[in-house]
Amino acid sequence: MHKIEQNQGIAYLPPAKPSVYMKFTSLFIVPLLLLYFSAAGQITDTFSDGDFSQNPSWQGDVANFVVNTAGELQLMAPAAGSSTLAVGGFIADSAIWNLHFRLAFAPSAANLLRIYLLADQANLSAANGYFLEIGENGSLDALRFYRQDGTIKTLLATGQAGLVSTDPTDIQLRVKRSATGTWTIEAAVAGAPLQLQNVTLDATYGGGPDRFFGFYCLYSATRTDKFFFDDLSILADVPDLQAPVLQTAQAETATLVKAIFNEDLDPVTANDPANYSLSGGVGQPTTAMLDTDQRTVFLTLAAPLVTNTYTLQINGLKDLAGNTSALQSASFQFAQVETVAEFDLLINEIMADPTPAVGLPEVEWVEIYNRSDKTLELSNLRFDDGGTAQSLPAQTLLPQSYLVLATTANAAILKTYFPNVIGVSGFPSLNNDGDVLTLSTAAGLVIDRVTYSLDWHTETAKKNGGWTLERINPNSPCLGGENWQSAPAFPGGTPGTPNASLQTSPDQTAPQLLAAVPESATVIHLTFSEGLDQLTAENPGAYQLQPARAISSATLLSADRTMVTLQLAEPLQTGVVYTLQVNQMVEDCSGNMVDATGSVQIGLPEKPDFNDIVVNEILFNPASGGARFVEFYNRSQKIFNWSEFLLANDTSGLNLVSITVDRLFLPGEYAVFTALPGDILNRFDNVREEILYKNLLPSLDDDNDNLILFWRKIGQPILLVTALRYNSDWHNALLSSSEREGVALERISPEQPTNLASNWTSAARSSGGGAAGTPTQPNSQRITTANPTEDLVYLPINRLSPDNDGYEDFLDIRYTLPEAGFAATITIFDADGVPVKRLVRQQLIGSTGQLRWDGDSEDGNRARPGIYILYLELFSPGGEVKRVKKPFAVVSRF
């Protein structure tokens, strides 16, 4: 089973199974040795067939082991404890053991592995023989070689300190025993050249038939599936008749190439530069030097390599037995590492919540993507989530390539399923609901920063876990949540490969200035629609205030590139509305210039008086599945900051809700608050999104309730600004209860009292029969005309068409009396003198006021088109009677 692995970004292919050392295979062609193997036998198992019950047959705690999908023997125990597995056969006195084993944890005395090289029975714990032990307390774990006499264990030798102390521990092992009992143990981290661990003489127990090889695993509850084994071979040691084999070649630097062979070399031929040649015009190296491991040769080049694929050819090299190699070759890639710049490398995919799994391994990870045309070295970079920045391992990343970052333990799990995974020591735990992830250089230069949020998921069900967040377009690196979405397809993400959400269209959208809010008289915070280029955004000359105020500095906030802070040299003045303009020298990360047509108005927030702000429209009984909203109107000449206000309802105790929006409220402007802005945008026409704010509302009853607005600032008492106590009866009388659902109540005049029933009516339905309301826009039913006459009663418009289309839907009746204390009877008559509707019956009214007739008759039906008379009888406190008649028309527009 061939496996492709990565080393410094360059792929190589380990020796093919079943034998780790190819030279042994040729021995089968020698008849004498063929007879020897037939008699002596051998033990090999690559687990490629997915089975360990036969060919060969293993015994012991077989229920606690499996062959995984990667073709490895893996411990899979149900709980903490120990498990053994052994295989029997003929093991010669002179033999060679080869094994690849991996522990997905740092071994310890409580979680250790024993590899029984030679035992006289399958019950390994009571056998006579020899074993290697991996696992001890501390950080200097070494391969320790023991002789076992029944239950007595004697330490014979110890290998290199720290070799098997890492998390994970991934080791290629080779053990050789001579016929006289000399044990030679070699080992190395998988993929690296073997290194001598120790040489020991002990011939107490010999080989022969009915000998056993096996594993003893001791583990805690968290390590029950963390032991892996592969590529086992136990072969008789026979004379070396095979020439050395060139296994790999790779560039260490631009002028140094490393060649690795499968056995020890003769120094004379290995150090001869004439035995080597490189393609691409490089030719013969200037020097060749055999390393101390006797299998690695370092070649020094006269001219540096450039980014390319090269082939190394060797010829005439000998091993220590005198076998001479024929012409062989190995190819390798070299890439010139370049300096990383901002956005060369992106955080491209995030698995913050892998539980419950939907197809991917249940571990956290982050994918990075090299979007540049450079080859980058990762060891110069750091990764963090707001804590201590962790250095990335040494690894080159080629242009347009992907790499998954995870903890070292999780990386070992991911590698069995996906390519391009690397473990990062100290990799942080990712918050499910949001975090700030940063890639930076050792010097602190930010390469990419992503402030992700659970709300970035575009499918609600995927917020519960098991699905990644994918960056949509890497060509728009400064965009925030709008450039991310839930992974659209199974298995829940695309680690190490292009995103399923990938779009590569260029960013051609100009950034826009959305808002400006003063923090103080000399500090202003600006918010843009997308991230900005730092150099252009921090030019103070790019911003102008009218009336003029000098700007001393501009700072792009590092946590969010959409925000710029301006420091003023001259303070803003209270009561002055300023216009802030941004010129086109400001650009986003793609080079698009800011939209120069846009500007915002700002000023210093002030303390409100009662009714400076009024409720102008409210939807308290939304259509099924719809959202409630409340609209406010600034009827003053002051500027306010919404972050200083509270919403409340006092129906059952005081239910306070803070307004979390940090935005200014300018004179004559509207502001709408709702828990679901998307619903309001979908249901209503011409909504101004820039003044539609997401905020929770107090509970609002569908029939009658109240809404209160308070002002609150630290160090000052809370002030009541306005209070509305509404009733569904304020709707147009011609609308039935069911027809009122989804229809907003609109204020007719901002100057009339808030809780005057006649100052409210139903919003007009759109011509298409859609939602009824005008959030963020002037009310459909507004009337602002004052009474310009001396008449006791004034009709601004002497007609109505009661069809709730927003055009003359009701009769507006204004009155101005000479003194207080009048009582009135007000009646609507048709042209025949028949009373149609009594609006007021002998009722005390104020000296000024406003009434409304919706065109309904006493029986609830709609008045027919025609001429009508408004008849008023007014009774003064002194007994004087005044009678007024005003003709008007009920018309039909259809």
Coordinates of N, CA and C in Angstrom, one line a residue, residues 703-850:
D703 N -53.0 43.6 20.6 CA -54.3 44.4 20.7 C -54.0 45.7 21.3
N704 N -53.5 45.8 22.5 CA -53.1 47.1 23.1 C -52.0 46.9 24.0
D705 N -51.1 47.9 24.1 CA -49.9 47.8 24.9 C -49.2 49.2 24.9
N706 N -48.0 49.2 25.4 CA -47.3 50.5 25.4 C -45.8 50.3 25.0
L707 N -45.2 51.4 24.6 CA -43.8 51.4 24.2 C -43.3 52.8 24.8
I708 N -42.1 52.7 25.5 CA -41.6 53.8 26.2 C -40.1 54.0 25.7
L709 N -39.7 55.2 25.5 CA -38.3 55.5 25.2 C -37.7 56.4 26.3
F710 N -36.6 55.8 26.8 CA -35.8 56.5 27.9 C -34.4 57.0 27.3
W711 N -33.9 58.0 27.9 CA -32.5 58.4 27.6 C -31.7 58.1 28.8
R712 N -30.5 57.5 28.6 CA -29.7 57.1 29.8 C -28.2 57.4 29.4
K713 N -27.6 58.2 30.3 CA -26.1 58.5 30.1 C -25.5 58.4 31.5
I714 N -24.3 57.8 31.5 CA -23.6 57.6 32.7 C -23.4 58.9 33.5
G715 N -23.7 59.0 34.7 CA -23.6 60.2 35.5 C -24.7 61.1 35.5
Q716 N -25.8 60.8 34.7 CA -27.0 61.6 34.6 C -28.2 60.8 34.9
P717 N -29.3 61.4 35.4 CA -30.5 60.7 35.6 C -31.2 60.2 34.3
I718 N -31.9 59.1 34.4 CA -32.7 58.6 33.3 C -33.8 59.6 33.0
L719 N -34.0 59.9 31.7 CA -35.1 60.8 31.3 C -36.1 60.0 30.4
L720 N -37.4 60.4 30.7 CA -38.5 59.9 29.8 C -38.5 60.8 28.5
V721 N -38.4 60.2 27.4 CA -38.4 60.9 26.1 C -39.8 60.9 25.5
T722 N -40.4 59.7 25.4 CA -41.7 59.6 24.8 C -42.3 58.3 25.2
A723 N -43.7 58.3 25.2 CA -44.4 57.0 25.7 C -45.6 56.9 24.8
L724 N -45.8 55.8 24.2 CA -47.0 55.5 23.4 C -47.8 54.4 24.0
R725 N -49.1 54.6 24.2 CA -50.0 53.6 24.7 C -51.1 53.4 23.6
Y726 N -50.9 52.4 22.8 CA -51.6 52.2 21.5 C -52.8 51.2 21.8
N727 N -53.8 51.2 20.8 CA -54.9 50.3 20.9 C -55.2 50.0 19.4
S728 N -55.6 48.7 19.2 CA -55.9 48.3 17.8 C -57.1 49.0 17.3
D729 N -58.0 49.6 18.1 CA -59.1 50.4 17.7 C -58.7 51.7 16.9
W730 N -57.4 52.0 17.1 CA -56.9 53.2 16.4 C -56.8 53.0 14.9
H731 N -56.9 51.7 14.5 CA -56.9 51.4 13.0 C -58.1 52.0 12.3
N732 N -58.0 52.1 11.0 CA -59.1 52.5 10.2 C -60.4 51.7 10.5
A733 N -61.5 52.4 10.8 CA -62.7 51.7 11.3 C -63.2 50.7 10.2
L734 N -62.8 50.9 9.0 CA -63.3 50.0 7.9 C -62.6 48.7 7.8
L735 N -61.5 48.6 8.5 CA -60.7 47.3 8.5 C -61.2 46.4 9.6
S736 N -61.5 45.2 9.2 CA -61.8 44.2 10.2 C -60.6 43.7 11.0
S737 N -60.8 43.0 12.0 CA -59.7 42.5 12.9 C -58.7 41.7 12.1
S738 N -59.2 40.9 11.2 CA -58.2 40.0 10.4 C -57.5 40.9 9.4
E739 N -58.1 42.0 8.9 CA -57.5 42.8 7.9 C -56.4 43.7 8.5
R740 N -56.5 43.9 9.9 CA -55.5 44.7 10.5 C -54.1 44.0 10.7
E741 N -54.1 42.7 10.6 CA -52.9 41.9 10.8 C -51.9 42.3 9.7
G742 N -50.7 42.6 10.1 CA -49.6 43.0 9.1 C -49.7 44.5 8.7
V743 N -50.7 45.3 9.3 CA -50.8 46.7 8.9 C -50.3 47.5 10.0
A744 N -49.4 48.4 9.7 CA -48.8 49.3 10.7 C -49.7 50.4 11.0
L745 N -49.6 51.0 12.3 CA -50.3 52.2 12.6 C -49.3 53.3 12.3
E746 N -49.8 54.4 11.6 CA -49.0 55.5 11.3 C -49.6 56.8 12.0
R747 N -48.6 57.6 12.4 CA -48.9 58.8 13.0 C -49.3 59.8 11.9
I748 N -50.4 60.5 12.1 CA -50.8 61.5 11.1 C -50.0 62.8 11.2
S749 N -49.7 63.3 12.4 CA -49.0 64.5 12.5 C -48.0 64.3 13.7
P750 N -46.7 64.6 13.5 CA -45.8 64.6 14.6 C -46.0 65.7 15.6
E751 N -46.8 66.7 15.3 CA -47.0 67.8 16.2 C -48.1 67.6 17.1
Q752 N -49.1 66.7 16.8 CA -50.2 66.4 17.6 C -49.8 65.4 18.7
P753 N -50.6 65.3 19.8 CA -50.2 64.5 21.0 C -50.0 63.0 20.5
T754 N -49.0 62.4 21.2 CA -48.7 61.0 20.9 C -49.9 60.0 21.1
N755 N -50.6 60.2 22.2 CA -51.6 59.3 22.5 C -53.0 59.7 22.2
L756 N -53.1 60.6 21.2 CA -54.4 61.1 20.7 C -54.8 60.0 19.6
A757 N -55.9 59.4 19.8 CA -56.4 58.3 18.9 C -56.6 58.8 17.5
S758 N -57.1 60.0 17.4 CA -57.4 60.5 16.0 C -56.1 60.9 15.3
N759 N -55.0 60.9 16.0 CA -53.7 61.2 15.3 C -53.0 59.9 14.8
W760 N -53.7 58.8 14.8 CA -53.2 57.6 14.3 C -54.2 56.9 13.4
T761 N -53.7 56.3 12.3 CA -54.6 55.5 11.4 C -53.8 54.4 10.8
S762 N -54.5 53.5 10.1 CA -53.8 52.4 9.4 C -53.0 52.9 8.2
A763 N -51.8 52.3 8.1 CA -51.0 52.6 6.9 C -51.7 52.1 5.7
A764 N -51.5 52.8 4.6 CA -52.1 52.5 3.3 C -51.4 51.2 2.8
R765 N -52.2 50.4 2.2 CA -51.7 49.2 1.5 C -51.1 49.6 0.2
S766 N -50.1 48.9 -0.2 CA -49.5 49.3 -1.5 C -50.4 48.9 -2.6
S767 N -50.2 49.5 -3.8 CA -51.1 49.2 -4.9 C -51.1 47.8 -5.3
G768 N -50.1 47.0 -5.0 CA -50.0 45.6 -5.3 C -50.7 44.7 -4.3
G769 N -51.2 45.4 -3.2 CA -51.8 44.6 -2.2 C -50.9 44.0 -1.2
G770 N -49.6 44.5 -1.1 CA -48.6 43.9 -0.3 C -48.7 44.5 1.1
A771 N -47.6 44.5 1.8 CA -47.5 44.9 3.2 C -48.0 46.3 3.4
A772 N -48.6 46.7 4.5 CA -49.1 48.0 4.8 C -48.2 48.7 5.8
G773 N -47.3 49.6 5.3 CA -46.4 50.3 6.2 C -45.4 51.0 5.4
T774 N -44.7 52.0 6.0 CA -43.7 52.8 5.4 C -42.5 52.9 6.3
P775 N -41.9 51.8 6.8 CA -40.8 52.0 7.7 C -39.6 52.6 6.9
T776 N -39.0 53.6 7.6 CA -37.8 54.4 7.1 C -38.3 55.5 6.2
Q777 N -39.5 55.6 5.8 CA -40.0 56.6 4.8 C -41.1 57.4 5.5
P778 N -41.4 58.6 4.9 CA -42.5 59.4 5.4 C -43.8 58.6 5.4
N779 N -44.7 58.8 6.4 CA -45.9 58.0 6.5 C -46.8 58.3 5.3
S780 N -47.5 57.2 4.9 CA -48.5 57.3 3.8 C -49.7 58.2 4.2
Q781 N -50.0 58.2 5.5 CA -51.2 58.9 5.9 C -50.8 60.3 6.7
R782 N -49.6 60.8 6.4 CA -49.2 62.0 7.2 C -50.0 63.2 6.7
I783 N -50.2 64.1 7.6 CA -50.8 65.4 7.3 C -50.1 66.4 8.2
T784 N -49.5 67.5 7.6 CA -48.7 68.4 8.4 C -49.3 69.8 8.2
T785 N -50.4 70.0 7.5 CA -51.0 71.3 7.2 C -51.6 71.9 8.5
A786 N -51.3 73.1 8.9 CA -51.9 73.8 10.0 C -53.2 74.5 9.6
N787 N -53.9 75.0 10.6 CA -55.1 75.7 10.3 C -54.8 77.2 10.0
P788 N -54.9 77.6 8.7 CA -54.5 79.0 8.4 C -55.7 80.0 8.5
T789 N -56.9 79.5 8.9 CA -58.0 80.4 8.9 C -58.5 80.7 10.3
E790 N -59.4 81.7 10.4 CA -60.0 82.0 11.7 C -61.3 81.2 12.0
D791 N -61.6 80.2 11.1 CA -62.8 79.4 11.3 C -62.7 78.6 12.5
L792 N -63.9 78.3 13.2 CA -63.9 77.4 14.3 C -63.5 76.0 13.9
V793 N -63.9 75.6 12.7 CA -63.7 74.3 12.2 C -63.0 74.4 10.8
Y794 N -62.0 73.6 10.5 CA -61.3 73.7 9.3 C -61.0 72.3 8.7
L795 N -61.4 72.1 7.4 CA -61.1 70.9 6.7 C -59.9 71.1 5.8
P796 N -58.7 70.6 6.0 CA -57.6 70.8 5.1 C -57.9 70.3 3.7
I797 N -58.6 69.2 3.6 CA -59.1 68.7 2.3 C -60.6 68.3 2.5
N798 N -61.4 68.9 1.7 CA -62.9 68.7 1.9 C -63.4 67.5 1.1
R799 N -62.7 66.4 1.1 CA -63.2 65.2 0.5 C -62.3 64.0 1.0
L800 N -62.8 62.8 0.8 CA -62.1 61.6 1.2 C -62.5 60.5 0.2
S801 N -61.6 59.5 0.1 CA -61.9 58.3 -0.7 C -61.5 57.1 0.2
P802 N -62.3 56.6 1.0 CA -62.0 55.6 2.0 C -61.7 54.2 1.5
D803 N -60.5 54.1 0.8 CA -60.1 52.8 0.3 C -58.7 52.3 0.7
N804 N -58.2 53.1 1.7 CA -56.9 52.7 2.4 C -55.8 52.5 1.4
D805 N -55.8 53.4 0.4 CA -54.7 53.4 -0.6 C -53.6 54.5 -0.3
G806 N -53.8 55.2 0.8 CA -52.8 56.2 1.1 C -53.2 57.6 0.5
Y807 N -54.2 57.7 -0.2 CA -54.6 59.0 -0.8 C -56.0 59.4 -0.3
E808 N -56.0 60.4 0.6 CA -57.3 61.0 1.1 C -58.2 59.9 1.7
D809 N -57.6 59.0 2.5 CA -58.3 57.9 3.1 C -59.3 58.3 4.2
F810 N -59.1 59.4 4.8 CA -59.9 59.9 5.9 C -60.1 61.4 5.8
L811 N -61.2 61.8 6.5 CA -61.5 63.3 6.6 C -60.8 63.8 7.8
D812 N -59.9 64.8 7.6 CA -59.1 65.4 8.7 C -59.9 66.6 9.1
I813 N -60.3 66.6 10.4 CA -61.1 67.7 11.0 C -60.3 68.5 12.0
R814 N -60.0 69.7 11.8 CA -59.3 70.6 12.8 C -60.3 71.6 13.4
Y815 N -60.1 71.9 14.7 CA -61.0 72.9 15.3 C -60.1 73.8 16.2
T816 N -60.5 75.1 16.3 CA -59.9 76.0 17.2 C -61.0 76.8 17.8
L817 N -61.2 76.7 19.1 CA -62.3 77.3 19.9 C -61.7 78.5 20.7
P818 N -62.6 79.5 20.9 CA -62.1 80.8 21.6 C -61.7 80.6 23.0
E819 N -62.2 79.6 23.7 CA -61.9 79.3 25.1 C -62.1 77.8 25.4
A820 N -61.5 77.4 26.5 CA -61.7 76.1 26.9 C -63.1 75.8 27.5
G821 N -63.4 74.6 27.7 CA -64.7 74.2 28.3 C -65.9 74.0 27.4
F822 N -65.6 74.0 26.1 CA -66.7 73.7 25.2 C -67.1 72.2 25.2
A823 N -68.4 72.0 25.1 CA -68.9 70.6 24.8 C -69.4 70.6 23.3
A824 N -69.4 69.4 22.7 CA -69.7 69.4 21.3 C -70.5 68.1 21.0
T825 N -71.3 68.2 20.0 CA -71.9 67.1 19.3 C -71.5 67.3 17.8
I826 N -70.9 66.2 17.3 CA -70.4 66.3 15.9 C -71.0 65.1 15.1
T827 N -71.7 65.4 14.0 CA -72.4 64.4 13.3 C -72.1 64.6 11.8
I828 N -72.1 63.4 11.1 CA -71.9 63.4 9.6 C -73.3 63.1 9.0
F829 N -73.8 64.0 8.2 CA -75.1 63.7 7.5 C -74.9 63.5 6.0
D830 N -75.8 62.7 5.4 CA -75.7 62.6 3.9 C -76.4 63.7 3.3
A831 N -76.5 63.8 1.9 CA -77.2 64.9 1.2 C -78.7 65.0 1.5
D832 N -79.3 63.9 2.0 CA -80.7 63.9 2.3 C -81.0 64.2 3.7
G833 N -79.9 64.6 4.5 CA -80.1 65.0 5.9 C -80.2 63.8 6.8
V834 N -79.9 62.6 6.3 CA -79.9 61.4 7.2 C -78.6 61.3 7.9
P835 N -78.6 61.2 9.3 CA -77.3 61.0 10.0 C -76.6 59.7 9.6
V836 N -75.4 59.8 9.3 CA -74.6 58.6 8.9 C -73.6 58.2 10.0
K837 N -73.0 59.1 10.7 CA -72.0 58.8 11.8 C -72.0 59.9 12.8
R838 N -72.1 59.5 14.1 CA -72.0 60.5 15.1 C -70.5 60.4 15.7
L839 N -69.7 61.4 15.5 CA -68.3 61.3 15.9 C -68.2 61.7 17.4
V840 N -69.0 62.6 17.9 CA -68.9 63.1 19.3 C -70.4 63.3 19.7
R841 N -70.7 62.9 20.9 CA -72.0 63.1 21.5 C -71.9 63.8 22.8
Q842 N -72.3 65.1 22.8 CA -72.3 65.9 24.0 C -71.1 65.7 24.9
Q843 N -69.9 65.9 24.2 CA -68.6 65.5 24.9 C -67.8 66.8 25.1
L844 N -67.2 66.9 26.2 CA -66.3 68.0 26.5 C -65.0 67.8 25.6
I845 N -64.7 68.9 24.9 CA -63.5 68.9 24.0 C -62.6 70.0 24.4
G846 N -61.3 70.0 23.9 CA -60.3 71.0 24.2 C -60.5 72.2 23.4
S847 N -59.7 73.2 23.6 CA -59.8 74.5 22.9 C -59.3 74.3 21.4
T848 N -58.4 73.4 21.2 CA -57.9 73.0 19.9 C -57.8 71.5 19.8
G849 N -58.0 71.0 18.6 CA -57.9 69.6 18.5 C -58.1 69.1 17.0
Q850 N -58.2 67.8 16.9 CA -58.2 67.2 15.6 C -59.1 65.9 15.7

